[in-house]
GROMACS .gro file of C-alpha atoms in nm:
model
  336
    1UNK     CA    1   8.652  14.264  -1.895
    2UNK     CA    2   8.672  14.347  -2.256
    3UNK     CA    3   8.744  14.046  -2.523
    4UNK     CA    4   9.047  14.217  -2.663
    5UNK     CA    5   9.218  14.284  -2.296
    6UNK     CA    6   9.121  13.878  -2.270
    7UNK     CA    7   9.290  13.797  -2.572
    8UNK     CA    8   9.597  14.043  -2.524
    9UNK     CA    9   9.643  13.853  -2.186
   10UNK     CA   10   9.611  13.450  -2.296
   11UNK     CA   11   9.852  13.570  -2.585
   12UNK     CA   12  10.075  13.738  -2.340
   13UNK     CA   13  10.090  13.444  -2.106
   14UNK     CA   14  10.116  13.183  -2.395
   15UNK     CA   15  10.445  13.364  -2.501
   16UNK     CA   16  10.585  13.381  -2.170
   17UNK     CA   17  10.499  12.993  -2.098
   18UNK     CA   18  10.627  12.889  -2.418
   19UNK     CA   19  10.996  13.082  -2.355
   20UNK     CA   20  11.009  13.031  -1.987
   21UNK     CA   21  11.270  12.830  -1.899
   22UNK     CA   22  11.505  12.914  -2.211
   23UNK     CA   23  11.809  13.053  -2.031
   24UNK     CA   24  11.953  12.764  -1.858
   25UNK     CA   25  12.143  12.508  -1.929
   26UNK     CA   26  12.276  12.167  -1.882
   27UNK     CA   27  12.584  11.960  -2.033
   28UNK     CA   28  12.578  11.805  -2.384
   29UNK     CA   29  12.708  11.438  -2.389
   30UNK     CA   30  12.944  11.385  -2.628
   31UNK     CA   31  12.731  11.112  -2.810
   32UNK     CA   32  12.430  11.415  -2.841
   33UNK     CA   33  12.645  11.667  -2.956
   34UNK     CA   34  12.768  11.427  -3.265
   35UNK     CA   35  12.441  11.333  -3.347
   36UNK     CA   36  12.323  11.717  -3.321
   37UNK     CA   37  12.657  11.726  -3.520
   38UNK     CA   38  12.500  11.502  -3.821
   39UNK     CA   39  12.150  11.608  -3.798
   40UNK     CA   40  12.271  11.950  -3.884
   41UNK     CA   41  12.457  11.864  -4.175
   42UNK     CA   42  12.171  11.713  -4.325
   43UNK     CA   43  11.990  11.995  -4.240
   44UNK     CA   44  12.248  12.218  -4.478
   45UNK     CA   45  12.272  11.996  -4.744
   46UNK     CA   46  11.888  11.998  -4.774
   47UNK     CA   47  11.879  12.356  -4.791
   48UNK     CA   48  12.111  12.339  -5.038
   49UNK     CA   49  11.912  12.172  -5.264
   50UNK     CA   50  11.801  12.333  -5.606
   51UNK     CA   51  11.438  12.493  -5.562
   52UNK     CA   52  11.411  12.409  -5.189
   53UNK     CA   53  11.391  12.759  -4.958
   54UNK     CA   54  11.326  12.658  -4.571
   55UNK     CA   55  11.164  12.897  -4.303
   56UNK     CA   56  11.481  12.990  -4.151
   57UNK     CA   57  11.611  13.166  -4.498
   58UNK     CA   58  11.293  13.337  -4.609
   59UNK     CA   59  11.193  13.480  -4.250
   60UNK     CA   60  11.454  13.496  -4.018
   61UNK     CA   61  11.786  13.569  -3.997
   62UNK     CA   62  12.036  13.320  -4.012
   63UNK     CA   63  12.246  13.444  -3.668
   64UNK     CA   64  11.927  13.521  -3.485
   65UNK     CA   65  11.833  13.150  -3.580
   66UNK     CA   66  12.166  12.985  -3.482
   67UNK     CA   67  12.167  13.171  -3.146
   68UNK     CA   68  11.828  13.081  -3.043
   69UNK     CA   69  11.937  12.730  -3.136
   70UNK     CA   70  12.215  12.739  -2.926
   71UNK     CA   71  12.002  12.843  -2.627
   72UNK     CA   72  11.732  12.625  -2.696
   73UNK     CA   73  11.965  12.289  -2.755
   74UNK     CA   74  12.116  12.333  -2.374
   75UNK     CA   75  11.745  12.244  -2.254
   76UNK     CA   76  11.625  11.895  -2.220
   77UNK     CA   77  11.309  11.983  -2.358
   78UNK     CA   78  11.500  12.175  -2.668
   79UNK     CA   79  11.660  11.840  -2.744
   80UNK     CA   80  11.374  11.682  -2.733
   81UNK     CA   81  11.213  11.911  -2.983
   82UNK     CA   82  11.507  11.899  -3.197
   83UNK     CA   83  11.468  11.492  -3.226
   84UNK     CA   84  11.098  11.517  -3.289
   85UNK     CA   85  11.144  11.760  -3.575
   86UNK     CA   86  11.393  11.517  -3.706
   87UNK     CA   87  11.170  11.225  -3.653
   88UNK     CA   88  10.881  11.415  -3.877
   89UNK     CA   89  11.152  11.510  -4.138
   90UNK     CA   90  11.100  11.910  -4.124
   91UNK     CA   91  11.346  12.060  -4.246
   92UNK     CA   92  11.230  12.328  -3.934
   93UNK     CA   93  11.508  12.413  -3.659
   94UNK     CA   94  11.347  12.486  -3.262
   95UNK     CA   95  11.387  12.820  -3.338
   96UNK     CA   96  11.128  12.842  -3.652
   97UNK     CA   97  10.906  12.621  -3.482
   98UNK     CA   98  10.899  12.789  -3.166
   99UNK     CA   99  10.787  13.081  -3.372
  100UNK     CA  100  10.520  12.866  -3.574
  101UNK     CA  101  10.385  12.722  -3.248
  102UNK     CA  102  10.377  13.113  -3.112
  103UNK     CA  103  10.219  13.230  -3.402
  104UNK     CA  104   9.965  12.993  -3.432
  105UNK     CA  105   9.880  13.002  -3.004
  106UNK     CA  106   9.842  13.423  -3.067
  107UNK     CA  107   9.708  13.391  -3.410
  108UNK     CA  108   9.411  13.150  -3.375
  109UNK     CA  109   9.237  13.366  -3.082
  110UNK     CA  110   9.251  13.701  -3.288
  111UNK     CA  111   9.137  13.506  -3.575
  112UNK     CA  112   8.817  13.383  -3.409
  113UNK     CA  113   8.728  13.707  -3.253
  114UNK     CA  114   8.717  13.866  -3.571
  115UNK     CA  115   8.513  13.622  -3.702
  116UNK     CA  116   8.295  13.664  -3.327
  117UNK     CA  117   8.317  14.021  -3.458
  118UNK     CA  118   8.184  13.993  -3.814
  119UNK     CA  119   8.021  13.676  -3.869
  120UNK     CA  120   7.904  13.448  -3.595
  121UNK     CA  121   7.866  13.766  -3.277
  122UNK     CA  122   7.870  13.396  -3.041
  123UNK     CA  123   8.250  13.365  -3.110
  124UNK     CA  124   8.346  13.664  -2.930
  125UNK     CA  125   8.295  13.535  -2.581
  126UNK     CA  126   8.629  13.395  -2.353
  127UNK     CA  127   8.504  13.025  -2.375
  128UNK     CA  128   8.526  13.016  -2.762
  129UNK     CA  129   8.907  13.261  -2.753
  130UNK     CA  130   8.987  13.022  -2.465
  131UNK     CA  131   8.945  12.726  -2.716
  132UNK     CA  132   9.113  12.904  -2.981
  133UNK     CA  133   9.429  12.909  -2.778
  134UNK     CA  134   9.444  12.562  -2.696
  135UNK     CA  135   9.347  12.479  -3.080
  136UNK     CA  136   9.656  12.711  -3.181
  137UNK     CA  137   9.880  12.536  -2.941
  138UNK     CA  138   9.722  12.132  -3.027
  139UNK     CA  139   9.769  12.189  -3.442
  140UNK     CA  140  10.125  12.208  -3.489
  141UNK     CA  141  10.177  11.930  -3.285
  142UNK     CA  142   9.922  11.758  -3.438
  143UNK     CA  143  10.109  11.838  -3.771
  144UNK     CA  144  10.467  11.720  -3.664
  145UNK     CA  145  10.277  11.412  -3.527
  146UNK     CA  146  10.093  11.339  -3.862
  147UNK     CA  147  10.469  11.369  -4.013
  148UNK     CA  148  10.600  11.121  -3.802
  149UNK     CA  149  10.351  10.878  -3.823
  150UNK     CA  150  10.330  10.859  -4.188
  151UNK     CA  151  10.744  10.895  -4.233
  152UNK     CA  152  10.751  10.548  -3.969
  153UNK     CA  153  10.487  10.435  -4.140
  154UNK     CA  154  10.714  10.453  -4.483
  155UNK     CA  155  11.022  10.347  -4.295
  156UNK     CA  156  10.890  10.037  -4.210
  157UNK     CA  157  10.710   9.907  -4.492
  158UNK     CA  158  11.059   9.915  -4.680
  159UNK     CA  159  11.274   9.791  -4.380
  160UNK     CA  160  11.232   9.442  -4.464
  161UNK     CA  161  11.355   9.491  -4.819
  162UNK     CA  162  11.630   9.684  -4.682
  163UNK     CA  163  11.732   9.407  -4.429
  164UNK     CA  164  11.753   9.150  -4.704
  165UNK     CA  165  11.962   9.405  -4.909
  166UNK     CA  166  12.222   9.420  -4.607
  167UNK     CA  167  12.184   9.047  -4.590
  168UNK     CA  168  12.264   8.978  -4.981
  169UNK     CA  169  12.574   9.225  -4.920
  170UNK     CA  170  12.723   9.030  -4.652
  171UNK     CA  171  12.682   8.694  -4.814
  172UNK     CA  172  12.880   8.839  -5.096
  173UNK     CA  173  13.163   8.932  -4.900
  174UNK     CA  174  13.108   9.299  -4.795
  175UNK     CA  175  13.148   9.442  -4.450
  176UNK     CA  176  12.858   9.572  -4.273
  177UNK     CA  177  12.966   9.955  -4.300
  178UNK     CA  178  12.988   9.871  -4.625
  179UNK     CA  179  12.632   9.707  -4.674
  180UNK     CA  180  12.519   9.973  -4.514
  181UNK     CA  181  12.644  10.237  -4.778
  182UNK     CA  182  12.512  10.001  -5.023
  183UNK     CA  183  12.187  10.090  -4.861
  184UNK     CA  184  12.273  10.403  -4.895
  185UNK     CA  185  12.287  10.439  -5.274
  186UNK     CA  186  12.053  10.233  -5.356
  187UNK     CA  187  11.752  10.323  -5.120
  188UNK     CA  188  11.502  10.585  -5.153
  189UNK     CA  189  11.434  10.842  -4.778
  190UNK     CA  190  11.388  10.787  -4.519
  191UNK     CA  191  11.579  10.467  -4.506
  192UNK     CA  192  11.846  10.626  -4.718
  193UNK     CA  193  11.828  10.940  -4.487
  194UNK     CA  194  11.880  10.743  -4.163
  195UNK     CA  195  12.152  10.510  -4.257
  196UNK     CA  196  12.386  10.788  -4.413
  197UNK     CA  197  12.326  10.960  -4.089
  198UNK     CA  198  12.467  10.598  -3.935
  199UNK     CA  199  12.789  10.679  -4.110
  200UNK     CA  200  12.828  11.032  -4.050
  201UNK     CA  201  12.811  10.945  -3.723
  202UNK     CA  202  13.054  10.641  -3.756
  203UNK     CA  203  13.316  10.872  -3.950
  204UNK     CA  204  13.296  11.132  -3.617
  205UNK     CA  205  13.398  10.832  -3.414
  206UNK     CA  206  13.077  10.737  -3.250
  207UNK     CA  207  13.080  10.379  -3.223
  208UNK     CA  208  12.897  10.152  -3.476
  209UNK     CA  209  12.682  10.018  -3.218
  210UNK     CA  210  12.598  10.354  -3.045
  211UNK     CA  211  12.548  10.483  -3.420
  212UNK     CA  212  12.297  10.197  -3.458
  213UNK     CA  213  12.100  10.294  -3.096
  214UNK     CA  214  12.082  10.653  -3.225
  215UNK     CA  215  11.918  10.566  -3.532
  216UNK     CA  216  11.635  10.359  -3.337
  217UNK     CA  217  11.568  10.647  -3.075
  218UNK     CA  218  11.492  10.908  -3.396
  219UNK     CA  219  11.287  10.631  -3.585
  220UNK     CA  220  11.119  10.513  -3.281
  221UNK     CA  221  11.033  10.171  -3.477
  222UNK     CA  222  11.003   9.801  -3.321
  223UNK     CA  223  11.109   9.603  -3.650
  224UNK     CA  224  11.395   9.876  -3.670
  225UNK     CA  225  11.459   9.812  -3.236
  226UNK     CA  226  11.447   9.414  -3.332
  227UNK     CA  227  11.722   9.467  -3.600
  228UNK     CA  228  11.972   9.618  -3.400
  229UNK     CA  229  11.898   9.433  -3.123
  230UNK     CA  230  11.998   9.097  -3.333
  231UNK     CA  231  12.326   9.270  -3.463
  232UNK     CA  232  12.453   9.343  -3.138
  233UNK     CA  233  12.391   8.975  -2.979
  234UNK     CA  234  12.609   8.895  -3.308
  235UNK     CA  235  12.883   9.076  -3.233
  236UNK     CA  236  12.893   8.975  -2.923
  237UNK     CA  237  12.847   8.574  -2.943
  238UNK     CA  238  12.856   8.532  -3.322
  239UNK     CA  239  12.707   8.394  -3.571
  240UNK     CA  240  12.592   8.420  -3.928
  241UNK     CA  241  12.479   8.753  -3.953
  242UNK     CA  242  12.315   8.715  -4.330
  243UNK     CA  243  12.071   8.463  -4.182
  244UNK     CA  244  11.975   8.625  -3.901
  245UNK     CA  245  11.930   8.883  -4.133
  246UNK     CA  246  11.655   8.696  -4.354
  247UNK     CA  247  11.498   8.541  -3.995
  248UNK     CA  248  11.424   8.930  -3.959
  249UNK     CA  249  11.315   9.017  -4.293
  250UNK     CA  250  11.070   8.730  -4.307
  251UNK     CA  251  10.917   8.793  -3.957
  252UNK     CA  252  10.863   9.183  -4.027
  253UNK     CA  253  10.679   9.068  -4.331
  254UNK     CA  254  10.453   8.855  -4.203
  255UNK     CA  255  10.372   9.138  -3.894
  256UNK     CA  256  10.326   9.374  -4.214
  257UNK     CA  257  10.058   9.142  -4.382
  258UNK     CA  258   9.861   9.098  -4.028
  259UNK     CA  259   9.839   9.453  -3.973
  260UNK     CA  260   9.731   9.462  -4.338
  261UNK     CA  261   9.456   9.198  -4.313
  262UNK     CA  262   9.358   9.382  -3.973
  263UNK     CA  263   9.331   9.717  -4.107
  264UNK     CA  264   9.051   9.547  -4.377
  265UNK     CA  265   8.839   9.358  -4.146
  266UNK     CA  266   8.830   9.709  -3.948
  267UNK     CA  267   8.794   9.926  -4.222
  268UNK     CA  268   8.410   9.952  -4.144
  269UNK     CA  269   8.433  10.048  -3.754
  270UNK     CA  270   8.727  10.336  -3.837
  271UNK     CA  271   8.503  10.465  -4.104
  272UNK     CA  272   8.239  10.450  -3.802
  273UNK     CA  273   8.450  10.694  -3.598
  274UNK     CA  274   8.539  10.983  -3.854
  275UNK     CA  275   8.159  10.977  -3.937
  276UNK     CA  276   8.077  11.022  -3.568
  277UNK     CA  277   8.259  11.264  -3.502
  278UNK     CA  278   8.232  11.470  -3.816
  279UNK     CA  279   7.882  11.447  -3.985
  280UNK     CA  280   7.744  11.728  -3.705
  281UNK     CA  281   8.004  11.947  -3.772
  282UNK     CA  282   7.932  11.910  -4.176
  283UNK     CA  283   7.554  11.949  -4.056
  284UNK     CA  284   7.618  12.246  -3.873
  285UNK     CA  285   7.822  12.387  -4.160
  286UNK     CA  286   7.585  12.351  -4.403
  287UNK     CA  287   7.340  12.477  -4.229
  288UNK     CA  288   7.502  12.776  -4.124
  289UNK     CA  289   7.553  12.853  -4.528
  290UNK     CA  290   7.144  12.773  -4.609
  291UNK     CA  291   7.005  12.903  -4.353
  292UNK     CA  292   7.141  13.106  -4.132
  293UNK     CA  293   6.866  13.179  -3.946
  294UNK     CA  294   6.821  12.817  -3.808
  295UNK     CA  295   7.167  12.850  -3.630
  296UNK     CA  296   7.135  13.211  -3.449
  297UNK     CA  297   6.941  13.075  -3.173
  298UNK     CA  298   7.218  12.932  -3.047
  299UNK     CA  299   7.424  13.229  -3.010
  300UNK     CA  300   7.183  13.465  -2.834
  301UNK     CA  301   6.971  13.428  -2.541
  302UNK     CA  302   6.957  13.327  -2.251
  303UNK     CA  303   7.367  13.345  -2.159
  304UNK     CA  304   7.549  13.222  -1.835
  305UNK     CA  305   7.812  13.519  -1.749
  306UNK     CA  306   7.804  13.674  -2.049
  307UNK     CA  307   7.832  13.309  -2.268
  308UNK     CA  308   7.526  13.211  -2.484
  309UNK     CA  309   7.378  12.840  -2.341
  310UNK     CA  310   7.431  12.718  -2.686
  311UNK     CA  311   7.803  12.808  -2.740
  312UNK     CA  312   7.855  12.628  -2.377
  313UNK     CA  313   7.629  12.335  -2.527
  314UNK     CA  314   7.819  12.295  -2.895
  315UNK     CA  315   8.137  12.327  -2.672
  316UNK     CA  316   8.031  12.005  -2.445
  317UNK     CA  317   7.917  11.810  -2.779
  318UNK     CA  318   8.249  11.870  -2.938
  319UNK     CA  319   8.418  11.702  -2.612
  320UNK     CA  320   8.185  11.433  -2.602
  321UNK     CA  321   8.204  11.331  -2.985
  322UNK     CA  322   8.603  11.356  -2.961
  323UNK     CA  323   8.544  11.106  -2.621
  324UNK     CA  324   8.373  10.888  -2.861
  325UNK     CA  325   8.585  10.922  -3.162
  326UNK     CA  326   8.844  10.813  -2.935
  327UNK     CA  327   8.659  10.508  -2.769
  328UNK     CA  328   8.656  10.376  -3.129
  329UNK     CA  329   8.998  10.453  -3.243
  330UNK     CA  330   9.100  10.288  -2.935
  331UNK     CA  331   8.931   9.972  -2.965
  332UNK     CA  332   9.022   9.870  -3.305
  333UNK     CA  333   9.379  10.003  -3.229
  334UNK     CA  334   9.484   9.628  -3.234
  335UNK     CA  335   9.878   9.605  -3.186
  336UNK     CA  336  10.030   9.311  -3.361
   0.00000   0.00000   0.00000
C-alpha cells in the first residue's frame, strides 16, 4: 500500500475518532451552566481587550464557533475540555481546539513524509507516519498541560499572601464577599481571575460555598482545597475566621519552602534525566548536519516489511530513553 493512501487513511480515521460521539447529549446542571455562564464572560471581556485577537475571530466564524460549542458542551467529555482550557488560561473555546488538535493529528504525518520524501527517504515508511500521528495528537495536550502546570504553579506561590490579605480584611471589619473583592483589586491573575469569577458566580445566585467548590475543581490546588475546606467548617461551627486564616497562610508557606529546599538538593538528578534522554537526540542531530553520510546506514538496508532495521531500532531507543527519563522524574517526584 502506498504511503500517501496510509496517511489519507490514519488522517481520515483520526478525524472521525476525534468527532465521534458529538451529537448527543445529556442535561446541564444548573450549577455547570452558571459556571459555563461566568467562564464565558471572561472569555468576552478578554477578547475585548486592546491588541488581543483570539483564534476564534481571526479563523473562524463566530456562529460556526458558538454552534459547535453548543454541541460540544452537552458531552461530558466537552465539559471536561472546556474546564481544562480554563484551567491552562487559553483564551481557546472546544471548538478552536478541536480544530488545533485536528490539525496538528493530520498535519504532523504529511509533514514527515515530505521530509521522508526530500530529506531523510527512512521517514517515509508507516512506522515513522504512524508516530507522527500519535506525536500530532500527544503535543497539544502536552501544551495545555505545560499551561496548567505553570498557571497552578503561579496560583499557589501567591495564595498564601492572598489568604493573609482576606485575613487582614476581616479583622478590620469587612465581610468575606467583600475581602474577597478586595482580592480582587488588588491581586495580579490568576488569583485575581479566579476570585472575580467567585463573584460572578455569587451575583447569578450560586451559593458562596458552591462558588468556593467551583473555584477548587478549575484550580485543582491542595493549599487552595485546604482553604475552603477551613471556611466551610467555619460557617458551620464557628469560629474566628481571620486566624484560621493566618494558621493557613503560615502552613502553605512552610510546604512552599520544603518543596523549595527539595527542588535544590535534586537539582542534580533532574538535570540527570533531560541529559539522558536528550544528548542522543542532539548527537544524532548534529551528526546528521556534519556528516551525513555517517547516518544513512540507518535508513537503508536490510528492512523488515518494507521498514529499514535502523528506523525500527531509533524507534525502540526513543521508548526506552523516555522509560528512563521517566524512572527519574518519578523518583525525585517527592510530594510534600
Amino acid at each position: 500500500m502506498e504511503p500517501a493512501v496510509i496517511v489519507a487513511i490514519l488522517a481520515a480515521a483520526a478525524v472521525m475518532l476525534l468527532f465521534f460521539g458529538i451529537f448527543g447529549s445529556r442535561r446541564i446542571s444548573p450549577t455547570e451552566r452558571i459556571e459555563q455562564v461566568t467562564q464565558a464572560a471572561v472569555l468576552a471581556r478578554d477578547n475585548r481587550s486592546p491588541g488581543r485577537k483570539t483564534l476564534r475571530a481571526s479563523i473562524f466564524g463566530g456562529r460556526a464557533a458558538a454552534g459547535v460549542d453548543r454541541v460540544v458542551e452537552r458531552r461530558d467529555w466537552g465539559s471536561d475540555m472546556a474546564r481544562e482550557l480554563a484551567r491552562a488560561d487559553l483564551q481557546l473555546r472546544p471548538s478552536e481546539y478541536l480544530a488545533l488538535r485536528t490539525a496538528a493529528v493530520i498535519g504532523a504525518p504529511l509533514v514527515t513524509f515530505l521530509i521522508g520524501k526530500t530529506l531523510l527517504p527512512g521517514l517515509d515508511n508507516p512506522l515513522a507516519l504512524l508516530v507522527a500521528v500519535i506525536v500530532g495528537w500527544w503535543v497539544p495536550r502536552y501544551w495545555v498541560n505545560r499551561r496548567k502546570s505553570k498557571r497552578l504553579q503561579a496560583f499557589n506561590d501567591h495564595l498564601a499572601d492572598t489568604i493573609t490579605l482576606v485575613a487582614n480584611a476581616l479583622r478590620a471589619g469587612a465581610s468575606f464577599l467583600q475581602a474577597i473583592e478586595l482580592v480582587v483589586r488588588e491581586t495580579q491573575p490568576p488569583i485575581s481571575t479566579e476570585f472575580n469569577r467567585v463573584i460572578r458566580e455569587v451575583n447569578l445566585g450560586l451559593p458562596f460555598e458552591q462558588a468556593l467548590n467551583n473555584m477548587v475543581r478549575r484550580v485543582r490546588s491542595e493549599d487552595l482545597e485546604l482553604m475552603t475546606t477551613a471556611i466551610s467548617i467555619q460557617h458551620q461551627v464557628g469560629g474566628n475566621l481571620a486566624e484560621i486564616l493566618d494558621s493557613i497562610a503560615f502552613t502553605i508557606r512552610e510546604r512552599i519552602r520544603i518543596i523549595g529546599e527539595i527542588r535544590v538538593l535534586t537539582a542534580q538528578q533532574r538535570m540527570s534525566g533531560y541529559v539522558v534522554a536528550g544528548l542522543p537526540i542532539f548527537l544524532m542531530a548534529i551528526l546528521s548536519v556534519i556528516a551525513p553520510s555517517f547516518m544513512a546506514p540507518m535508513f537503508g538496508e536490510p528492512t523488515i516489511a518494507g521498514i529499514p532495521v535502523g528506523v525500527i531500532l531509533l524507534f525502540l531507543g526513543g521508548v526506552l530513553m523516555g522509560i528512563g527519563f521517566l524512572a527519574i522524574r518519578r523518583i525525585v517526584d517527592i510530594e510534600v
